[in-house]
Amino acid sequence: MDASRGNTVIMSCRIIRSRGYNPSTLRLKFGIEDGENYYKINTMQVRIYLDGQLKDPWTVVRGKLHTAALDIKNVNSVAIEVEYSEQAYTDHYFYIVDASMLFGTIEENKIYVSSPNNVPKEIIIENNVEESPSRTTQDVIEDTQNVIEEIDDLRQKVEEIWKVF
């Protein structure tokens, strides 16, 4: 992230839509690294803006992964503002470990996707990741990367199914 203002960093992006590409949900997973070198940063304030309107403010705690699922059906831009709550003598490490645009809605462990002819398909996502207080952010990052690969494989299978329609 760039555009730093003291203890605040801002990132923004525009959502480009085209025929056949009209995402409805933005899923973000983010957190602060919990390694021993980052003892000074305990919390950060994260504010998410959709078309300039504050959507979700978060207090992000070191070592905990946070998830936001945002409705972006009629949204053209997204901005994320991260404010560090303490002065630190080291680099600040705020990670976005997943930023996915989805074509459907999310409900617990299910994703509903729409095919080109608007027939909803239910895809059940199995969560096999153990929740444990001893897990580090790096463990979560690795697990998230594995899940992203599985989702990409699933996305390819869904695209193959859509070709039938």
XYZ file of C-alpha atoms in Angstrom:
165
model
C 0.000 0.000 0.000
C 1.160 3.519 -0.622
C -0.083 7.100 -0.163
C 1.074 7.128 3.446
C -0.086 9.936 5.757
C 1.851 9.547 9.016
C 0.323 6.499 10.661
C -2.276 6.080 7.908
C -1.996 4.219 4.612
C -4.644 4.347 1.873
C -5.206 2.028 -1.065
C -7.940 2.468 -3.643
C -9.020 0.731 -6.804
C -11.674 1.026 -9.452
C -13.957 -1.880 -10.309
C -13.969 -2.336 -14.065
C -17.090 -4.028 -15.353
C -17.669 -5.430 -18.789
C -20.037 -7.791 -20.503
C -19.676 -11.142 -18.804
C -17.678 -9.658 -15.906
C -19.937 -8.146 -13.293
C -18.838 -9.186 -9.789
C -21.370 -8.899 -6.981
C -19.292 -9.578 -3.852
C -15.803 -8.548 -2.768
C -14.305 -10.811 -0.121
C -11.297 -9.542 1.800
C -9.278 -11.428 4.407
C -6.742 -9.339 6.270
C -4.693 -9.105 9.453
C -1.517 -8.003 11.217
C 1.490 -10.301 11.353
C 1.965 -11.832 14.796
C 5.685 -12.636 14.759
C 7.855 -11.708 17.724
C 9.499 -8.815 15.832
C 6.204 -6.948 15.643
C 5.447 -6.648 19.348
C 4.833 -2.899 19.206
C 1.835 -3.036 16.843
C -1.164 -4.555 18.627
C -4.106 -3.055 16.757
C -4.898 -1.180 13.571
C -8.029 0.622 12.486
C -9.202 -0.453 9.038
C -11.902 1.476 7.213
C -13.418 0.242 3.961
C -15.122 2.707 1.626
C -17.398 1.815 -1.294
C -17.809 4.723 -3.733
C -16.491 7.042 -1.011
C -19.014 5.927 1.619
C -17.698 4.291 4.791
C -18.955 0.711 4.779
C -17.169 -1.260 7.462
C -14.794 0.037 10.139
C -12.686 -2.681 11.779
C -10.357 -2.845 14.761
C -7.799 -5.390 13.608
C -5.958 -7.284 16.335
C -2.464 -8.702 15.848
C -2.458 -12.400 14.935
C -6.167 -12.627 14.103
C -7.495 -13.017 10.565
C -10.506 -10.828 9.755
C -12.940 -11.343 6.877
C -15.181 -8.823 5.141
C -17.758 -9.772 2.491
C -18.942 -6.627 0.723
C -21.851 -6.183 -1.666
C -20.354 -4.440 -4.722
C -23.191 -4.949 -7.229
C -23.593 -1.207 -7.874
C -20.165 -0.021 -6.715
C -17.469 1.523 -8.912
C -14.594 2.009 -6.450
C -13.205 0.519 -3.251
C -10.798 2.216 -0.839
C -9.106 0.749 2.208
C -7.644 3.018 4.873
C -5.343 1.492 7.497
C -4.423 3.528 10.572
C -1.735 2.250 12.927
C -2.759 2.860 16.517
C 0.749 2.852 18.014
C 4.055 4.354 16.986
C 6.422 1.542 16.062
C 10.116 1.417 15.379
C 9.819 -1.209 12.683
C 7.940 -1.615 9.433
C 4.209 -2.122 9.759
C 2.932 -5.378 8.312
C -0.733 -5.388 7.382
C -1.611 -8.246 5.054
C -4.512 -8.732 2.711
C -4.253 -12.501 2.268
C -7.284 -12.841 0.010
C -9.078 -10.346 -2.185
C -11.655 -12.164 -4.290
C -14.417 -10.831 -6.479
C -17.278 -13.292 -6.563
C -20.158 -13.637 -8.970
C -22.949 -14.503 -6.593
C -23.689 -14.322 -2.894
C -21.953 -15.834 0.105
C -23.871 -17.532 2.874
C -21.935 -19.348 5.608
C -20.062 -22.151 3.831
C -21.968 -21.864 0.552
C -21.450 -19.714 -2.499
C -24.357 -19.174 -4.864
C -23.157 -18.410 -8.373
C -25.233 -17.416 -11.351
C -24.685 -18.962 -14.741
C -25.071 -16.937 -17.951
C -28.758 -17.867 -18.084
C -29.151 -16.783 -14.401
C -29.734 -20.297 -13.082
C -28.311 -20.225 -9.540
C -25.888 -22.990 -8.664
C -25.029 -23.838 -5.067
C -21.414 -24.673 -4.347
C -20.605 -25.947 -0.867
C -17.169 -25.020 0.413
C -15.756 -27.391 3.013
C -13.607 -25.690 5.623
C -11.030 -28.206 6.815
C -8.711 -25.673 8.440
C -8.279 -26.249 12.160
C -8.826 -23.265 14.412
C -6.087 -23.197 17.023
C -4.650 -20.425 19.191
C -1.149 -21.687 18.355
C -1.584 -21.027 14.625
C 0.505 -18.141 13.317
C -0.413 -15.688 10.612
C 2.058 -17.486 8.316
C 0.095 -20.729 8.839
C -3.099 -18.900 7.923
C -1.441 -17.331 4.856
C -0.279 -20.763 3.640
C -3.710 -22.293 4.260
C -5.350 -19.378 2.476
C -3.071 -19.825 -0.537
C -4.056 -23.505 -0.666
C -7.745 -22.603 -0.469
C -7.295 -20.004 -3.231
C -5.778 -22.707 -5.457
C -8.734 -24.988 -4.680
C -11.174 -22.166 -5.473
C -9.376 -21.485 -8.767
C -9.764 -25.172 -9.662
C -13.432 -24.968 -8.687
C -13.860 -21.791 -10.753
C -12.451 -23.607 -13.798
C -14.908 -26.463 -13.254
C -17.798 -23.976 -12.992
C -16.673 -22.325 -16.244
C -16.704 -25.742 -17.920
C -20.254 -26.313 -16.651
C -21.316 -22.889 -17.965
C -20.078 -23.794 -21.439
C -22.857 -26.406 -21.549
C -25.486 -23.663 -21.166
